[in-house]
Short mmCIF file of C-alpha atoms and ligand atoms in Angstrom, two decimals:
data_model
loop_
_atom_site.label_atom_id
_atom_site.label_comp_id
_atom_site.label_asym_id
_atom_site.label_seq_id
_atom_site.Cartn_x
_atom_site.Cartn_y
_atom_site.Cartn_z
CA MET A 179 5.57 63.96 95.66
CA PRO A 180 7.59 61.22 93.92
CA LYS A 181 6.25 59.35 90.92
CA LEU A 182 4.32 56.19 91.86
CA PRO A 183 4.70 53.29 92.14
CA ILE A 184 8.07 53.39 93.89
CA TYR A 185 10.51 50.53 93.30
CA MET A 186 12.44 49.64 96.46
CA ASP A 187 13.12 45.95 95.87
CA ASN A 188 16.59 46.13 94.33
CA HIS A 189 17.77 42.83 95.83
CA ALA A 190 15.20 41.02 93.69
CA THR A 191 16.21 42.71 90.48
CA THR A 192 17.27 46.11 89.17
CA PRO A 193 16.27 48.14 86.14
CA VAL A 194 18.74 48.24 83.28
CA ASP A 195 20.94 51.33 83.51
CA PRO A 196 20.48 53.56 80.42
CA ARG A 197 24.27 53.39 79.77
CA VAL A 198 24.01 49.60 79.72
CA LEU A 199 20.98 49.59 77.44
CA GLU A 200 22.66 51.93 74.98
CA THR A 201 25.72 49.68 74.79
CA MET A 202 23.54 46.62 74.19
CA LEU A 203 21.24 47.97 71.49
CA PRO A 204 23.46 47.47 68.39
CA TYR A 205 23.97 43.82 69.37
CA PHE A 206 20.26 43.13 68.89
CA SER A 207 20.36 44.29 65.30
CA GLU A 208 23.30 45.09 63.05
CA LYS A 209 25.94 43.40 65.24
CA PHE A 210 24.19 40.04 65.42
CA GLY A 211 27.11 37.71 64.78
CA ASN A 212 27.78 34.44 66.55
CA ALA A 213 30.90 34.82 68.71
CA ALA A 214 31.89 31.28 67.71
CA SER A 215 31.93 32.08 63.97
CA ARG A 216 35.65 32.22 63.33
CA ASN A 217 35.63 32.83 59.57
CA HIS A 218 33.96 36.21 59.01
CA SER A 219 33.76 39.71 60.38
CA PHE A 220 30.29 39.23 61.91
CA GLY A 221 31.74 36.57 64.16
CA TRP A 222 34.89 38.54 64.93
CA GLU A 223 32.86 41.58 65.90
CA ALA A 224 30.77 39.50 68.33
CA GLU A 225 33.86 37.81 69.74
CA GLU A 226 35.51 41.17 70.27
CA ALA A 227 32.47 42.39 72.19
CA VAL A 228 32.48 39.24 74.34
CA ASP A 229 36.19 39.64 75.05
CA ARG A 230 35.66 43.26 76.06
CA ALA A 231 32.94 42.15 78.49
CA ARG A 232 35.23 39.44 79.89
CA GLY A 233 37.76 42.16 80.65
CA GLN A 234 35.20 44.44 82.28
CA ILE A 235 33.93 41.67 84.56
CA ALA A 236 37.43 40.47 85.41
CA GLN A 237 38.47 43.98 86.35
CA LEU A 238 35.57 44.38 88.77
CA ILE A 239 36.66 41.35 90.83
CA ASN A 240 40.43 41.45 90.16
CA ALA A 241 40.43 38.33 87.98
CA LYS A 242 41.89 37.56 84.54
CA PRO A 243 39.58 37.70 81.51
CA LYS A 244 40.12 34.02 80.67
CA GLU A 245 38.85 33.07 84.14
CA ILE A 246 35.33 34.32 83.31
CA ILE A 247 32.76 31.78 82.07
CA PHE A 248 29.44 33.12 80.81
CA THR A 249 26.19 31.52 81.97
CA SER A 250 22.47 32.20 81.91
CA GLY A 251 22.58 33.75 85.38
CA ALA A 252 23.75 33.11 88.89
CA THR A 253 21.46 30.13 89.43
CA GLU A 254 23.32 28.36 86.65
CA SER A 255 26.70 29.64 87.91
CA ASP A 256 26.01 28.25 91.40
CA ASN A 257 24.83 24.92 89.98
CA LEU A 258 27.87 24.66 87.70
CA ALA A 259 30.29 25.52 90.49
CA ILE A 260 28.89 23.16 93.10
CA LYS A 261 27.96 20.19 90.93
CA GLY A 262 31.02 20.75 88.76
CA VAL A 263 33.45 20.61 91.69
CA VAL A 264 31.80 17.62 93.35
CA GLU A 265 31.89 15.68 90.09
CA PHE A 266 35.45 16.63 89.18
CA TYR A 267 36.96 15.95 92.61
CA LYS A 268 34.97 12.82 93.40
CA GLU A 269 38.14 10.75 93.83
CA LYS A 270 39.35 13.21 96.45
CA GLY A 271 36.20 13.45 98.57
CA ASP A 272 32.51 14.22 98.71
CA HIS A 273 31.92 16.65 101.56
CA ILE A 274 30.56 20.21 101.18
CA VAL A 275 30.43 22.94 103.81
CA THR A 276 27.83 25.64 103.29
CA CYS A 277 25.46 27.66 105.43
CA VAL A 278 21.74 27.73 106.19
CA THR A 279 21.09 31.22 104.82
CA GLU A 280 22.47 30.60 101.32
CA HIS A 281 20.34 31.30 98.26
CA LYS A 282 18.19 28.42 97.03
CA ALA A 283 20.44 28.08 94.01
CA VAL A 284 23.18 26.90 96.39
CA LEU A 285 21.03 25.04 98.92
CA ASP A 286 19.06 23.13 96.30
CA SER A 287 22.21 22.23 94.36
CA CYS A 288 23.62 20.77 97.58
CA ARG A 289 20.36 18.96 98.33
CA ALA A 290 20.28 17.46 94.84
CA LEU A 291 23.80 16.09 95.33
CA GLU A 292 22.84 14.69 98.73
CA ARG A 293 19.74 13.01 97.33
CA ALA A 294 21.74 11.49 94.50
CA GLY A 295 24.20 10.11 97.06
CA LYS A 296 27.02 12.14 95.54
CA ALA A 297 27.80 14.38 98.50
CA MET A 298 27.43 14.91 102.23
CA VAL A 299 26.66 18.46 103.23
CA THR A 300 27.25 20.41 106.45
CA TYR A 301 24.89 23.37 106.78
CA LEU A 302 26.52 25.83 109.19
CA PRO A 303 24.33 28.02 111.40
CA VAL A 304 24.59 31.82 111.53
CA ASP A 305 24.60 34.17 114.52
CA LYS A 306 21.74 36.54 115.34
CA TYR A 307 23.04 38.97 112.73
CA GLY A 308 23.09 36.33 110.03
CA MET A 309 26.87 35.90 110.02
CA VAL A 310 28.86 32.69 109.68
CA ASP A 311 31.70 32.15 112.16
CA PRO A 312 34.92 31.27 110.29
CA ASP A 313 35.84 29.02 113.21
CA ASP A 314 32.75 26.96 112.49
CA VAL A 315 33.94 26.59 108.91
CA ARG A 316 37.35 25.43 110.10
CA LYS A 317 35.84 22.90 112.50
CA ALA A 318 33.47 21.50 109.87
CA LEU A 319 36.28 20.55 107.48
CA THR A 320 37.19 16.88 107.17
CA ASP A 321 39.63 14.92 105.03
CA ARG A 322 36.80 14.44 102.57
CA THR A 323 35.81 18.12 102.21
CA VAL A 324 36.13 19.23 98.59
CA LEU A 325 34.11 22.45 98.66
CA ILE A 326 33.19 25.39 100.87
CA SER A 327 30.29 27.46 99.53
CA ILE A 328 29.51 30.66 101.45
CA MET A 329 27.83 33.70 99.94
CA TYR A 330 29.47 37.12 100.02
CA ALA A 331 26.41 39.03 101.20
CA ASN A 332 22.93 37.79 101.98
CA ASN A 333 20.08 38.77 99.69
CA GLU A 334 17.49 39.15 102.45
CA VAL A 335 19.23 40.74 105.41
CA GLY A 336 22.30 42.12 103.63
CA THR A 337 24.81 40.68 106.11
CA ILE A 338 28.34 40.54 104.69
CA HIS A 339 30.20 37.39 105.72
CA PRO A 340 33.91 37.43 106.70
CA ILE A 341 34.79 36.13 103.26
CA ALA A 342 38.55 36.79 103.24
CA GLU A 343 38.92 34.82 106.47
CA ILE A 344 36.86 31.92 105.18
CA GLY A 345 38.84 31.97 101.95
CA ARG A 346 42.11 31.84 103.85
CA ILE A 347 40.92 28.79 105.77
CA ALA A 348 39.87 27.10 102.53
CA HIS A 349 43.25 27.70 100.92
CA GLU A 350 45.21 26.62 104.00
CA ARG A 351 43.35 23.33 103.86
CA GLY A 352 43.43 22.94 100.09
CA VAL A 353 39.65 23.08 99.77
CA VAL A 354 37.96 24.82 96.83
CA PHE A 355 36.08 27.96 97.87
CA HIS A 356 32.94 28.95 95.98
CA CYS A 357 31.28 32.26 96.74
CA ASP A 358 27.84 33.39 95.56
CA ALA A 359 28.67 37.09 95.19
CA VAL A 360 25.47 38.12 93.41
CA GLN A 361 24.58 40.78 95.98
CA ALA A 362 28.17 41.92 96.52
CA ALA A 363 30.00 42.09 93.20
CA GLY A 364 29.39 45.55 91.79
CA LYS A 365 28.05 46.81 95.12
CA ILE A 366 31.01 46.50 97.49
CA PRO A 367 34.70 45.86 96.71
CA VAL A 368 35.24 42.19 95.84
CA ASP A 369 38.72 40.87 95.09
CA VAL A 370 39.17 37.18 94.33
CA ASP A 371 42.85 37.26 95.35
CA ARG A 372 42.47 39.19 98.59
CA ASP A 373 39.41 37.06 99.45
CA HIS A 374 40.97 33.73 98.31
CA ILE A 375 37.94 32.90 96.18
CA ASP A 376 38.22 30.06 93.63
CA LEU A 377 34.75 30.17 92.09
CA LEU A 378 32.51 33.22 92.13
CA ALA A 379 28.96 33.61 90.84
CA LEU A 380 27.51 36.90 89.68
CA SER A 381 24.42 38.01 87.81
CA ALA A 382 23.75 40.97 85.49
CA HIS A 383 20.21 41.78 86.56
CA LYS A 384 21.19 42.49 90.16
CA ILE A 385 23.64 45.17 89.05
CA TYR A 386 21.58 47.18 86.53
CA GLY A 387 22.17 44.78 83.66
CA PRO A 388 19.74 42.53 81.76
CA LYS A 389 18.10 39.37 83.08
CA GLY A 390 19.18 35.92 81.95
CA VAL A 391 22.93 36.42 81.87
CA GLY A 392 25.61 35.85 84.48
CA ALA A 393 29.12 34.61 84.96
CA LEU A 394 31.19 32.16 86.91
CA TYR A 395 34.76 33.08 87.77
CA VAL A 396 36.96 29.96 87.77
CA ARG A 397 40.45 30.41 89.27
CA ALA A 398 43.15 29.45 86.76
CA LYS A 399 46.23 29.78 88.97
CA GLY A 400 47.21 29.52 92.62
CA PRO A 401 45.60 26.93 92.61
CA ARG A 402 44.09 25.99 89.27
CA VAL A 403 40.52 24.95 89.94
CA ARG A 404 38.71 22.41 87.78
CA ILE A 405 35.01 21.77 87.27
CA SER A 406 33.10 19.18 85.26
CA PRO A 407 30.79 20.80 82.73
CA GLN A 408 27.07 20.44 83.39
CA MET A 409 26.08 21.28 79.82
CA ASP A 410 27.38 19.28 76.88
CA GLY A 411 27.56 20.63 73.37
CA GLY A 412 29.85 22.71 71.20
CA GLY A 413 32.56 23.13 73.81
CA HIS A 414 32.14 26.87 74.27
CA GLU A 415 33.77 28.64 77.21
CA ARG A 416 36.79 26.32 77.15
CA GLY A 417 34.49 23.33 77.43
CA MET A 418 33.05 24.41 80.77
CA ARG A 419 29.74 25.69 79.42
CA SER A 420 28.52 24.82 75.96
CA GLY A 421 25.93 26.90 74.18
CA THR A 422 25.97 29.85 71.77
CA LEU A 423 26.89 32.93 73.76
CA ASN A 424 24.20 35.50 74.56
CA VAL A 425 26.32 38.26 73.05
CA THR A 426 23.82 41.07 73.71
CA GLY A 427 23.37 40.02 77.31
CA ILE A 428 27.09 39.58 77.80
CA VAL A 429 27.75 43.07 76.43
CA GLY A 430 25.19 44.33 78.96
CA LEU A 431 26.79 42.41 81.84
CA GLY A 432 30.21 43.78 80.92
CA LYS A 433 29.01 47.36 80.76
CA ALA A 434 27.05 46.94 84.01
CA CYS A 435 30.29 45.82 85.71
CA GLU A 436 32.24 48.73 84.27
CA VAL A 437 29.66 51.27 85.43
CA ALA A 438 29.34 49.58 88.84
CA GLY A 439 33.09 49.76 89.40
CA ALA A 440 33.24 53.41 88.35
CA VAL A 441 30.39 54.65 90.55
CA MET A 442 30.73 52.25 93.50
CA ALA A 443 32.35 54.53 96.07
CA GLU A 444 30.03 57.44 95.46
CA GLU A 445 26.95 55.29 95.08
CA ASN A 446 27.65 53.57 98.38
CA ARG A 447 27.92 56.85 100.24
CA ARG A 448 24.61 57.95 98.76
CA LEU A 449 22.83 54.66 99.43
CA LEU A 450 24.13 54.54 102.98
CA ASP A 451 22.73 58.01 103.62
CA LEU A 452 19.36 57.08 102.14
CA ARG A 453 19.26 53.76 103.97
CA ASP A 454 20.17 55.34 107.31
CA LYS A 455 17.52 58.01 106.77
CA LEU A 456 14.88 55.36 106.08
CA GLN A 457 15.97 53.30 109.07
CA ALA A 458 16.10 56.28 111.44
CA GLY A 459 12.73 57.53 110.18
CA ILE A 460 11.04 54.20 110.87
CA PHE A 461 12.74 53.54 114.20
CA GLU A 462 12.02 57.06 115.51
CA ARG A 463 8.33 56.96 114.64
CA LEU A 464 7.42 53.39 115.61
CA ASP A 465 7.93 51.25 118.71
CA GLU A 466 8.49 47.47 118.59
CA VAL A 467 10.46 47.45 115.35
CA TYR A 468 13.50 45.21 115.02
CA LEU A 469 16.41 45.27 112.61
CA ASN A 470 17.22 41.99 110.86
CA GLY A 471 20.80 41.63 109.72
CA HIS A 472 24.11 43.01 110.90
CA PRO A 473 24.02 46.60 112.22
CA THR A 474 27.18 47.60 110.34
CA GLU A 475 28.52 44.67 108.25
CA ARG A 476 25.65 45.00 105.85
CA LEU A 477 25.04 46.00 102.23
CA PRO A 478 24.55 49.76 101.96
CA GLY A 479 21.17 49.47 100.21
CA ASN A 480 19.68 46.90 102.57
CA LEU A 481 17.15 47.44 105.33
CA ASN A 482 15.22 44.47 106.71
CA VAL A 483 12.85 45.24 109.56
CA SER A 484 10.33 43.26 111.59
CA PHE A 485 7.25 45.20 112.64
CA ALA A 486 5.86 43.35 115.66
CA TYR A 487 2.09 42.71 115.68
CA VAL A 488 1.86 43.29 111.94
CA GLU A 489 1.73 40.62 109.25
CA GLY A 490 4.30 41.38 106.58
CA GLU A 491 1.85 40.33 103.88
CA SER A 492 -0.86 42.67 105.21
CA LEU A 493 1.65 45.48 105.33
CA LEU A 494 2.70 44.80 101.74
CA MET A 495 -0.92 44.90 100.67
CA GLY A 496 -1.40 48.22 102.41
CA LEU A 497 1.69 49.64 100.73
CA ASN A 498 0.26 49.11 97.29
CA ASP A 499 2.24 51.87 95.59
CA VAL A 500 5.58 50.82 97.10
CA ALA A 501 7.39 47.73 95.79
CA VAL A 502 9.20 46.05 98.69
CA SER A 503 9.27 42.41 99.70
CA SER A 504 8.15 40.49 102.77
CA GLY A 505 9.87 37.71 104.71
CA SER A 506 6.98 35.39 104.05
CA ALA A 507 7.71 33.86 100.71
CA CYS A 508 4.82 32.19 98.96
CA THR A 509 7.15 29.39 97.90
CA SER A 510 4.46 26.81 98.49
CA ALA A 511 0.71 26.76 99.00
CA THR A 512 1.30 27.78 102.61
CA LEU A 513 2.73 31.12 103.63
CA GLU A 514 6.05 30.16 105.17
CA PRO A 515 8.19 32.65 107.01
CA SER A 516 11.59 33.20 105.44
CA TYR A 517 14.17 30.55 106.32
CA VAL A 518 16.81 33.28 106.37
CA ILE A 519 15.06 35.40 108.99
CA ARG A 520 14.27 32.29 111.02
CA ALA A 521 17.92 31.27 110.95
CA LEU A 522 18.74 34.46 112.88
CA GLY A 523 16.79 33.02 115.80
CA VAL A 524 13.92 35.44 115.31
CA GLY A 525 10.64 33.74 116.21
CA ASP A 526 8.03 32.84 113.61
CA GLU A 527 5.91 35.87 114.56
CA LEU A 528 8.67 38.36 113.88
CA ALA A 529 9.77 36.48 110.79
CA HIS A 530 6.23 36.84 109.43
CA SER A 531 6.41 40.57 110.25
CA SER A 532 9.55 41.30 108.27
CA ILE A 533 9.85 43.61 105.31
CA ARG A 534 12.90 44.00 103.08
CA PHE A 535 13.66 47.40 101.64
CA GLY A 536 16.24 47.28 98.85
CA LEU A 537 17.52 50.71 97.91
CA GLY A 538 19.25 51.13 94.59
CA ARG A 539 20.85 53.46 92.08
CA PHE A 540 17.63 55.15 91.03
CA ASN A 541 15.98 55.74 94.41
CA THR A 542 15.71 59.33 95.60
CA GLU A 543 15.46 61.09 98.95
CA ALA A 544 11.88 62.09 98.14
CA GLU A 545 11.04 58.41 97.71
CA VAL A 546 12.62 57.56 101.05
CA ASP A 547 10.56 60.26 102.75
CA PHE A 548 7.40 59.04 101.06
CA VAL A 549 8.05 55.40 101.99
CA THR A 550 8.90 56.29 105.61
CA ASP A 551 5.60 58.10 105.89
CA ARG A 552 3.54 55.39 104.18
CA VAL A 553 5.09 52.57 106.21
CA THR A 554 4.63 54.42 109.48
CA ARG A 555 0.98 55.18 108.81
CA GLU A 556 0.20 51.69 107.57
CA VAL A 557 1.87 49.98 110.55
CA ARG A 558 -0.06 52.24 112.95
CA ARG A 559 -3.31 51.50 111.13
CA LEU A 560 -2.77 47.74 111.25
CA ARG A 561 -1.74 47.83 114.89
CA GLU A 562 -4.90 49.72 115.79
CA MET A 563 -6.81 46.69 114.59
CA SER A 564 -4.58 44.24 116.47
CA PRO A 565 -5.88 43.00 119.84
CA LEU A 566 -2.43 41.59 120.56
CA TYR A 567 -0.82 44.99 120.17
CA GLU A 568 -3.51 46.46 122.49
CA MET A 569 -2.79 43.85 125.13
CA ALA A 570 0.95 44.33 124.87
CA ARG A 571 0.47 48.09 125.26
CA GLU A 572 -1.54 47.46 128.41
CA GLY A 573 1.40 45.54 129.82
CA ILE A 574 -0.08 42.07 129.49
CA ASP A 575 2.63 39.48 128.98
CA LEU A 576 1.36 37.67 125.91
CA LYS A 577 3.40 34.58 126.73
CA SER A 578 1.46 34.16 129.98
CA VAL A 579 -1.93 34.26 128.28
CA GLN A 580 -3.81 30.96 128.13
CA TRP A 581 -5.33 30.87 124.68
CA LYS A 582 -8.63 29.05 124.47
CA ALA A 583 -9.37 27.04 121.38
CA GLU A 584 -12.93 27.48 120.15
C1 LIG B 852 19.30 36.62 92.59
C2 LIG B 852 20.27 35.73 93.28
C3 LIG B 852 20.67 34.52 92.70
C4 LIG B 852 20.10 34.01 91.40
O1 LIG B 852 20.54 34.78 90.33
P1 LIG B 852 19.80 34.64 88.90
O2 LIG B 852 20.73 35.33 87.97
O3 LIG B 852 18.50 35.38 89.06
O4 LIG B 852 19.62 33.21 88.59
C5 LIG B 852 21.60 33.77 93.37
N1 LIG B 852 22.11 34.15 94.54
C6 LIG B 852 21.76 35.31 95.13
C7 LIG B 852 22.37 35.70 96.43
C8 LIG B 852 20.81 36.13 94.52
O5 LIG B 852 20.45 37.26 95.12
#
């Protein structure tokens, strides 16, 4: 019996890896210098630590250390990339191409620019697996397009987009390519040269580092990409992001990247085995379950499933010792089904029935067995109380039923 509660929501955040924590600890106390203090050893020590982290991050994505800009997290990185490009290249154009399943950090940055009259945005659709068609990207480009923003891998359904192809199109047309790689960098091989990425956002807390620190990769050569800063101040980070550096957090991000790169191949094999076991266990025991996301082009730790005739929220409540997440985000007062799941063409019912399992570094096989069992029993219990499930079992076509309003 595994220890409860079980954490299986690793797309939302991850615990700090003990190796990362250990590396960070001295920077809370004795090594407290300001990396911008140029005239004493406290400052030099902090700057050295920051430079080391820059190298560790750069290595993970095949970039150069000087191309890494530290931020407070990927939300800021996405904002800086999108608003920064639109502002800098405003003489050249004002059109952005992105996609409907992007993270809110990207979608809301685009919306804000639209509302301010600073940009026009094309939101590309995705196929039933949640994937963008590179041909759609190509066709959406106009003379005024200054930015393509497509995520590497989706945070809800795990689908991995054909990023290298999209990047090639961007570079053929001389358009800047921004990629939100929060769920990919440190999880699957990411290479800014192979993938033709100009701006890349990543976040420490999704890869076993601390919360509140992230980075933006900004291509320096082939081509050199420019952004307007969104934060004014002391001119840190070569003027692109002012503010005293979060040295402790940055040390953690760097170490998290180093560890991620070192364990990636083995970790992926292990996660894939666990994920496939969880998926097979659920699909063998239950009928009317549907996979959301791409069957193969998907993050190893991701499993998003719709359980027909079951409300995701009710299922979550029943699984009170298992931390997973449902496709109905309480973003507002109303319970809205996830816009990502809906974009796959799944109906509202199935979108409301979706559960995301996010397997990570510290999940075990015993936990997978426990969760398989708990989910199966809970879904069966809820379906026993569902008249709709009864009717469907009896062969009644629910679409043909005339519902009477009381
Ligand atoms: C978590 C996440 C973000 C936001 O990152 P923060 O560092 O938490 O601001 C952006 N994009 C994706 C795809 C994410 O999963």
